[in-house]
Coordinates of C-alpha atoms in Angstrom, one line a residue:
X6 CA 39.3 -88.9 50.0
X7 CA 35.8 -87.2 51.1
X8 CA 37.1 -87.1 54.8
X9 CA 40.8 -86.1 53.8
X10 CA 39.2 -83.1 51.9
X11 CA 36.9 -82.4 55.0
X12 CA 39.3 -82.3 57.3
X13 CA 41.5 -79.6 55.3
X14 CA 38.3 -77.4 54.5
X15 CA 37.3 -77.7 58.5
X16 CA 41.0 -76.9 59.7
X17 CA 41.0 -73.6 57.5
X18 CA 37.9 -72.6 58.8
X19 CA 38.7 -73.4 62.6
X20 CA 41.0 -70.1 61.9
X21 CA 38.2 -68.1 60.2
X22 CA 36.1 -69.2 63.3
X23 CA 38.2 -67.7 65.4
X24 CA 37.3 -64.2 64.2
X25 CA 33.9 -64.6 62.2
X26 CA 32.1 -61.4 62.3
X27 CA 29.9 -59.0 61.0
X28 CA 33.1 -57.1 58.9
X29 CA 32.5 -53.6 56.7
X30 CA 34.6 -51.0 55.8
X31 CA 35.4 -48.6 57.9
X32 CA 33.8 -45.4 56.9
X33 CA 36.0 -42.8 59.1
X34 CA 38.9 -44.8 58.0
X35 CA 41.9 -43.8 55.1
X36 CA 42.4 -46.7 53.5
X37 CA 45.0 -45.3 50.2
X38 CA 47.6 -45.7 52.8
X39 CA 48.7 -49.4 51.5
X40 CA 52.0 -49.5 53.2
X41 CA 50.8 -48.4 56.3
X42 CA 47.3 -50.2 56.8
X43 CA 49.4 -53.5 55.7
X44 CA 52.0 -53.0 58.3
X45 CA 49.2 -52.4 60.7
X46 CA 47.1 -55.7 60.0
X47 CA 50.3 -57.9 58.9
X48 CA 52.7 -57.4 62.1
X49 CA 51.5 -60.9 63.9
X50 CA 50.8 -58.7 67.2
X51 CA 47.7 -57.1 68.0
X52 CA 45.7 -56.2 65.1
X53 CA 42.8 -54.1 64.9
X54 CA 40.7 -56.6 63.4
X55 CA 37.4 -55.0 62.5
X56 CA 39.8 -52.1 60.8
X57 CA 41.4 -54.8 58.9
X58 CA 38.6 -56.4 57.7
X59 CA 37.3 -53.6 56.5
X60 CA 41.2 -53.1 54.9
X61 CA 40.3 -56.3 53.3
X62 CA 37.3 -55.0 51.8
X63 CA 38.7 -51.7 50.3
X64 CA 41.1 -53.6 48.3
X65 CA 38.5 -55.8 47.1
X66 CA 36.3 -53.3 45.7
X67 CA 39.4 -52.1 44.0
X68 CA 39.3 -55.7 42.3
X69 CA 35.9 -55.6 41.5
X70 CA 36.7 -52.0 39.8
X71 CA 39.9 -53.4 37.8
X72 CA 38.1 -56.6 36.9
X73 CA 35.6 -54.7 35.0
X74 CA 38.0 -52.5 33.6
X75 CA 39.8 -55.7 32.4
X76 CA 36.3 -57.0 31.4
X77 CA 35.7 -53.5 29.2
X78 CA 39.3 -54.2 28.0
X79 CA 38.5 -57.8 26.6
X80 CA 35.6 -56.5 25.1
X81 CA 37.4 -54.0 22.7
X82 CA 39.6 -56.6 22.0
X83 CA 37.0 -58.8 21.0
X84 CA 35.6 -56.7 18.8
X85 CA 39.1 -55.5 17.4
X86 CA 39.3 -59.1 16.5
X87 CA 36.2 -59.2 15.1
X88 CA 36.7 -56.2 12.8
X89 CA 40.4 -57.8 11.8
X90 CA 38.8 -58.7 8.2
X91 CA 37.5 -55.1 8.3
X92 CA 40.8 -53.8 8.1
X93 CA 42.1 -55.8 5.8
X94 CA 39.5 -55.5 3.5
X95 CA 40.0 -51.6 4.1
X96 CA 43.8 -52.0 3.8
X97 CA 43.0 -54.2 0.6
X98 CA 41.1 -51.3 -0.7
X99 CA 43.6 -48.6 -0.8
X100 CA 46.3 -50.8 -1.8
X101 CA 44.2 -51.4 -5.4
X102 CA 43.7 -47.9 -5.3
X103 CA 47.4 -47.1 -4.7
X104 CA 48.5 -49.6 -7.4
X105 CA 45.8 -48.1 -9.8
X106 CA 47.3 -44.5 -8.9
X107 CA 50.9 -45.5 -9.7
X108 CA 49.8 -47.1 -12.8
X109 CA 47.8 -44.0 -14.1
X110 CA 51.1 -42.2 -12.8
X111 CA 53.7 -44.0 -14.9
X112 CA 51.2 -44.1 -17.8
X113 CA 51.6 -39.7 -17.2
X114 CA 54.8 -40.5 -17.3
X115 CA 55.0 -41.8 -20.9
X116 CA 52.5 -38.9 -22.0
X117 CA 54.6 -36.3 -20.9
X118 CA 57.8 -37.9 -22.6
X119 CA 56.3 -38.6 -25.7
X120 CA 55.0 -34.4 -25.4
X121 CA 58.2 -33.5 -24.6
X122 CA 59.6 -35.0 -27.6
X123 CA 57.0 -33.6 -29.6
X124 CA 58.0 -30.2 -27.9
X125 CA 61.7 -30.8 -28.7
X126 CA 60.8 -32.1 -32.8
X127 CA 58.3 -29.0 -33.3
X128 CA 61.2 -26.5 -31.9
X129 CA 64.0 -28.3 -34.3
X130 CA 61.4 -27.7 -37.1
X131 CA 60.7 -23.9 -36.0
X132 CA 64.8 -23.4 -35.5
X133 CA 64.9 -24.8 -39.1
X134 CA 62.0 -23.1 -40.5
X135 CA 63.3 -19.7 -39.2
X136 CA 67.1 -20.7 -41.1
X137 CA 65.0 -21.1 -44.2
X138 CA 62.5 -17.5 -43.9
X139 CA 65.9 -15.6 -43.1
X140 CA 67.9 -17.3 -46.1
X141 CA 64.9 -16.8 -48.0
X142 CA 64.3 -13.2 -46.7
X143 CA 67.8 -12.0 -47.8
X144 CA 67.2 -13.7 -51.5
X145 CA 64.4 -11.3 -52.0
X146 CA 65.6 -8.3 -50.2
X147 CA 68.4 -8.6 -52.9
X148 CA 66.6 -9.3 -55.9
X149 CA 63.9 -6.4 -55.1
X150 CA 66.9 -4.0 -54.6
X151 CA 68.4 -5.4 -57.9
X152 CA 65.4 -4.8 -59.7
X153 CA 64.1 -1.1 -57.8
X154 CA 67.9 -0.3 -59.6
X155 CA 67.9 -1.6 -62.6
X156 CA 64.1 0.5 -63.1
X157 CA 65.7 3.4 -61.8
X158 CA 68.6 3.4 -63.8
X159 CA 66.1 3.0 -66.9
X160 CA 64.2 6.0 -66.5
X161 CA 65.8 8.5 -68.4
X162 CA 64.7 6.3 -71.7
X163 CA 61.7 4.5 -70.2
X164 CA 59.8 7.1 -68.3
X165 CA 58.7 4.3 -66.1
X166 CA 59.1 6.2 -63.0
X167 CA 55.1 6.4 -61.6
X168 CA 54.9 2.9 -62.4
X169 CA 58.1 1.6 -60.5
X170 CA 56.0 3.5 -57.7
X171 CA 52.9 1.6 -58.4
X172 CA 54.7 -1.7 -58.7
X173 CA 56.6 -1.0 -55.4
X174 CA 53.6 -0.4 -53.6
X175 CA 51.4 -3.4 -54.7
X176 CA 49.5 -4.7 -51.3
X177 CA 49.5 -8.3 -52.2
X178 CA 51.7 -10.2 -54.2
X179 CA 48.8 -11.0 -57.1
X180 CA 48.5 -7.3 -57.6
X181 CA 52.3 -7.2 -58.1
X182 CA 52.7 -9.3 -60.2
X183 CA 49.6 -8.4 -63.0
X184 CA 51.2 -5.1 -62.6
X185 CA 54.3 -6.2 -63.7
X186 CA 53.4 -8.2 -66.1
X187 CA 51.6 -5.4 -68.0
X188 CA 54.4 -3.2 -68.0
X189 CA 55.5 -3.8 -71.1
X190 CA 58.4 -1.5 -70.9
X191 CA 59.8 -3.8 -69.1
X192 CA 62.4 -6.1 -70.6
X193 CA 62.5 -9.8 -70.3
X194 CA 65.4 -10.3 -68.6
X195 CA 64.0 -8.2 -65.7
X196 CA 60.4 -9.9 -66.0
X197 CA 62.0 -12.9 -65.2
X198 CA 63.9 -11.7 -62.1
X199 CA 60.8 -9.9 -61.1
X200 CA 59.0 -13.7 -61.3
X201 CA 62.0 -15.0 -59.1
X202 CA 60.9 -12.4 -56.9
X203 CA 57.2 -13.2 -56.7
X204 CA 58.0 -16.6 -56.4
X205 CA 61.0 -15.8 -53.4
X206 CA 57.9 -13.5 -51.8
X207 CA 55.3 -16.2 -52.1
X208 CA 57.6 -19.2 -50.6
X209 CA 58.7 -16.3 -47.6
X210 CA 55.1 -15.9 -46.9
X211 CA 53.8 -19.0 -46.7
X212 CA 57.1 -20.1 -44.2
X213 CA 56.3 -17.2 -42.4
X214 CA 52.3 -18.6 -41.9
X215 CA 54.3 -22.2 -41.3
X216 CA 56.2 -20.7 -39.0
X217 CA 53.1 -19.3 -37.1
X218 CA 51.3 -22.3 -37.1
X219 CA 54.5 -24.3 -35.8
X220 CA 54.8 -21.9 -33.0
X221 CA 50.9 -21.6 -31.7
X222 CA 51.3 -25.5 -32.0
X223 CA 54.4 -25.4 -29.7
X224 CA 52.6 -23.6 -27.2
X225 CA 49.5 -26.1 -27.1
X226 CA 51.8 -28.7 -26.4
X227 CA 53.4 -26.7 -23.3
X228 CA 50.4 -26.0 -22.1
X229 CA 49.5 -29.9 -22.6
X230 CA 52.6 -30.4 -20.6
X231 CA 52.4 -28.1 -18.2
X232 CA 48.5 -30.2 -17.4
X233 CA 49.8 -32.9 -17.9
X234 CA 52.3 -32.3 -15.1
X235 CA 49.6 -31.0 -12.8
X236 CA 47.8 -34.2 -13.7
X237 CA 50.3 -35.8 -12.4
X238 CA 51.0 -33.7 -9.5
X239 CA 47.8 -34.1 -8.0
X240 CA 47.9 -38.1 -8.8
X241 CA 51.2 -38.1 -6.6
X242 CA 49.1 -36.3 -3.8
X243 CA 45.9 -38.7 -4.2
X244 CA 48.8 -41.8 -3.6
X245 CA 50.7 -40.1 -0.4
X246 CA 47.3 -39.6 0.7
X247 CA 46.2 -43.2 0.0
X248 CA 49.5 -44.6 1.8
X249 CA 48.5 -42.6 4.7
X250 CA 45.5 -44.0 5.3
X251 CA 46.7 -47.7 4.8
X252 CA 49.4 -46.6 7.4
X253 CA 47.0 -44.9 9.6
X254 CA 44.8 -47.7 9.3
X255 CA 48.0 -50.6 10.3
X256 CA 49.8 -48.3 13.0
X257 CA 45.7 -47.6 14.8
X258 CA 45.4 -51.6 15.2
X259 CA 48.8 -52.0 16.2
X260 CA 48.8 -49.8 18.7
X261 CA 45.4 -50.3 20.2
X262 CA 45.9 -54.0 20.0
X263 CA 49.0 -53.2 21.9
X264 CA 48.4 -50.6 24.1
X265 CA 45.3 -52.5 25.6
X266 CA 47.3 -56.4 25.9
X267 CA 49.7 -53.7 27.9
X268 CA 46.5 -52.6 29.9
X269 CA 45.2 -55.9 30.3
X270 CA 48.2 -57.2 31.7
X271 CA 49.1 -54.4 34.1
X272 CA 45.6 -54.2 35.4
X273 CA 45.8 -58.2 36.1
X274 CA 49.1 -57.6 37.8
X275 CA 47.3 -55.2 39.7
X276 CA 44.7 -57.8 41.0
X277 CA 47.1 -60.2 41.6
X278 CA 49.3 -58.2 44.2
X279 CA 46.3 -57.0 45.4
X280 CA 45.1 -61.2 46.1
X281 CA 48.2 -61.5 47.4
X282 CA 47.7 -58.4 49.8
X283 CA 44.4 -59.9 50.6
X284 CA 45.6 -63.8 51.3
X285 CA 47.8 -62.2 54.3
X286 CA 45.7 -60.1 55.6
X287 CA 42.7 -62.7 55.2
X288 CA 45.2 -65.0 56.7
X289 CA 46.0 -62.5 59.9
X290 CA 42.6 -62.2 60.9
X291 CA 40.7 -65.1 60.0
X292 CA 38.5 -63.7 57.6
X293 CA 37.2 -63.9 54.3
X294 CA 35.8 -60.1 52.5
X295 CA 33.0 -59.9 50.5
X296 CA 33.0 -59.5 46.7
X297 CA 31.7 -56.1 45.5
X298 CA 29.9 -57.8 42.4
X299 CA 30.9 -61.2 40.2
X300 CA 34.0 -62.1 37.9
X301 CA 33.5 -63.4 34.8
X302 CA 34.4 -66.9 35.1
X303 CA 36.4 -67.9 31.5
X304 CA 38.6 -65.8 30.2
X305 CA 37.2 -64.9 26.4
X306 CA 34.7 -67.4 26.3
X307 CA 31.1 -67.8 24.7
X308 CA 27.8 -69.3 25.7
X309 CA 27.0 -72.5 24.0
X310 CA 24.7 -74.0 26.5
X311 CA 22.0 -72.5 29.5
X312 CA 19.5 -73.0 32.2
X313 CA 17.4 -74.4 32.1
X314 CA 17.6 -76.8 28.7
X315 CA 19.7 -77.9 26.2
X316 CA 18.8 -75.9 22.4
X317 CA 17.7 -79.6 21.9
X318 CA 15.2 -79.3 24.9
X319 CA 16.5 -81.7 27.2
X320 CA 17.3 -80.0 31.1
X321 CA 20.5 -78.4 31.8
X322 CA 21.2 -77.3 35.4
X323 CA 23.9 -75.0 34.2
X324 CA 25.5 -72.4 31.9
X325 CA 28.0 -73.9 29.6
X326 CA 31.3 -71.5 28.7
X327 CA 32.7 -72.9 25.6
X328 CA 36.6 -72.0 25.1
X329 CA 39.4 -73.5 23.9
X330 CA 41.4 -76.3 25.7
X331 CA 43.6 -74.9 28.4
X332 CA 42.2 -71.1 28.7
X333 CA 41.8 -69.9 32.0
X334 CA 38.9 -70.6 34.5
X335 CA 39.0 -67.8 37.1
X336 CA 37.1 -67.6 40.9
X337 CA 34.0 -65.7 40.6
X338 CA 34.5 -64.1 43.7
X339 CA 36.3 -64.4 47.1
X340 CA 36.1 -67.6 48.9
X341 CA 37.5 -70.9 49.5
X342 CA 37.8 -74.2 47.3
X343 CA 35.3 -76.6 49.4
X344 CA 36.9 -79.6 47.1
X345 CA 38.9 -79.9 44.0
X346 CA 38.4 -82.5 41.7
X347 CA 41.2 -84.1 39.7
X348 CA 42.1 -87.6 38.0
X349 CA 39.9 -87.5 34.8
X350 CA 41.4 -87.7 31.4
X351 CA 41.0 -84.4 29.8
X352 CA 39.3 -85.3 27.2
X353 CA 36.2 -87.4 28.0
X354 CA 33.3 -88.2 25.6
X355 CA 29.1 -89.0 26.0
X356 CA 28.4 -91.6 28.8
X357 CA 31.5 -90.8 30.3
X358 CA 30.9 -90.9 34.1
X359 CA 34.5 -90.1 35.6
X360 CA 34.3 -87.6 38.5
X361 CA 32.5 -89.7 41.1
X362 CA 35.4 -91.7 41.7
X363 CA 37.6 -89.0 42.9
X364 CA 35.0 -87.0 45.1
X365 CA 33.4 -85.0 42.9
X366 CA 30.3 -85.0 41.1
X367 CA 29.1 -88.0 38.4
X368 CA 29.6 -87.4 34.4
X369 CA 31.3 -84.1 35.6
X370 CA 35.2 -84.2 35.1
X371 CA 37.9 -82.6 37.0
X372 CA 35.7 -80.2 39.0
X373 CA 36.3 -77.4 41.7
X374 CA 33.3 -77.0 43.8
X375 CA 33.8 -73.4 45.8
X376 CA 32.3 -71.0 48.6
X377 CA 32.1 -67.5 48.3
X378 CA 30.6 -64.5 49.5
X379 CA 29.4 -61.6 47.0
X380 CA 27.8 -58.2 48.2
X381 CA 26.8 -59.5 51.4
X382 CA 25.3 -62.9 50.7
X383 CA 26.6 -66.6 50.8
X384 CA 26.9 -68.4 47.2
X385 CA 27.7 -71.9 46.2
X386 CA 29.6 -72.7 42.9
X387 CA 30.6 -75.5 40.6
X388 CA 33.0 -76.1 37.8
X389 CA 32.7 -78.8 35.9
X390 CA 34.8 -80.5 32.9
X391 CA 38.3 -78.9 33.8
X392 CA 41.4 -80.1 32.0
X393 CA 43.8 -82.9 34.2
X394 CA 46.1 -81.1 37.1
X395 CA 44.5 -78.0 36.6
X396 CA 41.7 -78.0 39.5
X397 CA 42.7 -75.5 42.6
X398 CA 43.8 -77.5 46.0
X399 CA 41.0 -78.2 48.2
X400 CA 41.1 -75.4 51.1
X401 CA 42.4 -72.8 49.0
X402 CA 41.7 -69.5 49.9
X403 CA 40.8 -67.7 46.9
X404 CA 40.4 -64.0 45.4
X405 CA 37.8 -62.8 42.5
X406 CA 39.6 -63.3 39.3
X407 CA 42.4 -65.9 40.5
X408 CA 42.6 -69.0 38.3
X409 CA 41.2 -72.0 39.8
X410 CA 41.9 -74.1 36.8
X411 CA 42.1 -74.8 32.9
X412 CA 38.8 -75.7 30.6
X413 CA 38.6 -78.9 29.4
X414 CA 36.3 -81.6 28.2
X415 CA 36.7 -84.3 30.9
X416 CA 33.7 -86.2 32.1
X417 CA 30.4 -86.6 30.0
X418 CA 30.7 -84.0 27.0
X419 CA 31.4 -83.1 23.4
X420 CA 34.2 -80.4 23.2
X421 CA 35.8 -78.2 25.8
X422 CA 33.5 -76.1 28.1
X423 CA 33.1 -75.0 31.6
X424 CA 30.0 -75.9 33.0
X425 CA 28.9 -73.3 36.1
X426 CA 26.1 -74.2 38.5
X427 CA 25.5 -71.4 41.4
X428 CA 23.7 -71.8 44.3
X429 CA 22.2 -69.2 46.7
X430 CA 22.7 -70.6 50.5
X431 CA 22.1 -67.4 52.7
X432 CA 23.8 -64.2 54.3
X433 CA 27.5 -64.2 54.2
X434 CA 27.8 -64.4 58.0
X435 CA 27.3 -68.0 57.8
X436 CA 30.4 -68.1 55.6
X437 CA 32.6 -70.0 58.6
X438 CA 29.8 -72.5 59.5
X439 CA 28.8 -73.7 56.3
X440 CA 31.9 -74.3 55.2
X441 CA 32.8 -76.2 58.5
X442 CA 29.5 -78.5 58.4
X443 CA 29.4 -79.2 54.9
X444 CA 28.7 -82.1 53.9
X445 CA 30.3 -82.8 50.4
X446 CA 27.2 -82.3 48.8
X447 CA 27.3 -80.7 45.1
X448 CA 24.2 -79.3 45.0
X449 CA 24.0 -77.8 48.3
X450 CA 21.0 -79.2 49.2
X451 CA 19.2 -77.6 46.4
X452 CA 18.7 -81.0 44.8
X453 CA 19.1 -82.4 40.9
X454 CA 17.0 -83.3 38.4
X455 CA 14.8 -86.0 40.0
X456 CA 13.9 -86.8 43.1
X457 CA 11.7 -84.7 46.2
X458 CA 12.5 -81.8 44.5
X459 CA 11.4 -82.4 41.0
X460 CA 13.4 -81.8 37.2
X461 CA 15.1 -79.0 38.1
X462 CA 15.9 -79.4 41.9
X463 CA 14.9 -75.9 44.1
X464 CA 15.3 -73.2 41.7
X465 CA 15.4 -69.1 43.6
X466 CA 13.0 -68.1 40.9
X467 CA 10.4 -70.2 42.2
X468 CA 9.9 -68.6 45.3
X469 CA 11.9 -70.9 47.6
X470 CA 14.6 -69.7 50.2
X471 CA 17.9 -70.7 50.3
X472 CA 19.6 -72.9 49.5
X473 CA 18.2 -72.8 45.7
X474 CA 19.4 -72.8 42.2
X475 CA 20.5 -69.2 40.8
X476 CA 20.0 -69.1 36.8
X477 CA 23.9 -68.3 36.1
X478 CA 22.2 -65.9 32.9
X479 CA 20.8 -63.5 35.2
X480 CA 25.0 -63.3 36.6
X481 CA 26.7 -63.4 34.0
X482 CA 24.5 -62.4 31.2
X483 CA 23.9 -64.0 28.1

């Protein structure tokens, strides 16, 4: 197995041999000219090779820019997720406050019908009041016109003339009626028409005061409607408001939710024409271009483990990405798969040693072990713990961001994670050579965590030269 996957690796880089140099991009050159520059370096004739190269290395730098627009794109996703129970609680909020609204609404509602109908009794009583006063009105204006001409007609006998005057002009109807009573010239008969009179006066009056009051309380209760009303006016504005927001609110996360998966997805379209563009172009000339910077390796996934110890303090070569079974591992820059590992159940458990067996490293799964060159220099990298059939070919000629496999939790672990070792091994010049020569070794020659090279093998932040352990953290981040 070891010499089958040598052989590939060494007949790939027989062809990148055959043109190894010193590439960069052209700085004279127009490289926004895709159709053109990919004619020029994809006809199979005589290519300008340096000019290609440094093709090559334009559109890589435009990966490196859309893998960190992707990267700022996963990141607001990640905290859209992460605010999810935000807006639902906020959503929650309004939609008690919209009930509460509606209910104060409908109980407006039964106010304003039950002050209608107070409005519509208290005008039936006014309309029947006002039947009564002018009944009531004509009953005296006869019986004072019956008795002003019975007086008169007496005069001639009674010379009551100056006092028909004074009992005419009485102000109130207690003057009127001692008056009449002490005009004893008066007969009996007219005495008594004069009470019906008084009394007919009185009962007027005291409608009339009814009437008043009825009709100052009819205008309290519209003007207790006509609040009312507003009331309920401005508690139908406070609701459309209210919906608004929860609609604002639903139709913001939608759409931002959608708009970036839409972003995300063109912008990895993007990369993966633009990997494809590369792979012929690599494949033309024989060359591999430099990475302008690294590439997340798991897609969405979180730090559970680092260099250089477990949280329980025992050593750990490596940065452990914890995701869930089957999400993608991607290259962490351009290069080429040295070995891929493959065989191992997914699912593997402590003490299990599986790996070994099929080429790869001990306790470590289905692994892909990969060179690559980033900014210049020559790096080393391992992935360990990959699910079955996942791990990319060996000799593979791979882009910055292509999948390379799936996570899994083959091998010697717990639950799914990708486990990352990198390993600096010089300039990028050597690219060809190394991968030509090497010798299957997982560490690169920067040792484990025993032997001449003590617990943690040769770590860069020691002080040693390449090749030596890079602490994935100072990558990658924490």
């Amino acid at each position: 197995m070891k010499n089958i996957n040598k052989i590939v690796v060494s007949l790939f880089m027989a062809v990148v041999l055959l043109g190894n140099g010193n590439y960069g991009v052209y700085a004279d050159e127009d490289y926004s000219n895709t159709e053109y520059w990919l004619n020029q370096c994809t006809n199979n004739g005589n290519v300008d090779r340096d000019a290609c190269q440094g093709f090559v290395d334009y559109i890589s730098a435009q990966n490196t820019e859309i893998n960190q627009q992707i990267a700022n794109m996963r990141a607001q996703q990640a905290d859209m997720e992460a605010n999810i129970s935000k807006y639902a609680a906020q959503v929650t909020e309004y939609q008690q406050q919209i009930d509460a609204k509606q209910a104060e609404i409908a109980q407006k509602d039964v106010e304003i019908e039950q002050t209608q109908k107070q409005i519509d009794q208290k005008q039936i009583e006014i309309d029947d009041k006002q039947k009564e006063i002018d009944t009531n009105q004509e009953t005296a204006d006869t019986l004072q016109e019956k008795v002003k001409t019975r007086m008169v007609l007496r005069q001639p006998t009674m010379r009551t003339n100056q006092y028909i005057d004074i009992l005419m002009g009485a102000n109130t109807f207690t003057d009127f009626i001692r008056i009449a009573n002490g005009l004893s010239t008066i007969s009996q008969y007219d005495k008594k028409t004069l009470n019906e009179l008084v009394q007919i006066i009185a009962k007027l009056n005291k409608q009339k005061e009814e009437l008043v009051t009825a009709k100052t309380e009819l205008e309290t209760a519209k003007a207790d409607l006509e609040t009312q009303k507003k009331e309920k006016q401005d508690q139908q504005t406070e609701l459309l408001t209210l919906q608004s927001f929860v609609q604002i609110a639903q139709e913001a996360a939608q759409k931002t939710s959608e708009a970036l998966r839409g972003s995300i997805e063109s912008r990895t379209s993007d990369i993966a024409e633009n990997n494809a563009l590369m792979s012929r172009i690599s494949s033309q000339i024989g060359a591999i271009a430099t990475s302008n910077g690294w590439t997340y390796p798991v897609d969405g996934a979180w730090r559970s483990a680092g260099t250089w110890a477990y949280p329980g303090g025992s050593i750990h070569l490596g940065y452990d990405f914890a995701a869930g079974y089957g999400t993608n591992i991607r290259a962490v820059a351009n290069g080429v798969v040295l070995r891929g590992v493959n065989g191992c159940p997914t699912v593997g458990y402590l003490g299990d040693s599986c790996g070994a067996q099929f080429g790869g490293a001990g306790y470590s799964g289905n692994q892909v072990i990969m060179l690559v060159t980033v900014n210049g220099s020559l790096y080393g990298v391992d992935y360990f713990h990959m699910t079955i059939n996942t791990p990319a070919a060996t000799g593979t000629i791979v882009n910055a961001g292509d999948i390379i496999g799936k996570v899994g939790s083959s091998g010697n672990t717990t639950g799914p994670h990708c486990h990352v070792e990198i390993f600096y091994l010089g300039d990028a010049s050597q690219f060809a050579s190394y991968a030509a020569s090497w010798n299957g070794d997982v560490s690169f020659g920067a040792g484990w965590t025993s032997g001449r090279y003590g617990l943690y093998g040769r770590r860069c932040s020691d002080g040693v030269g390449a090749p030596c352990r890079i602490r994935p953290e100072d990558v990658f981040g924490y």
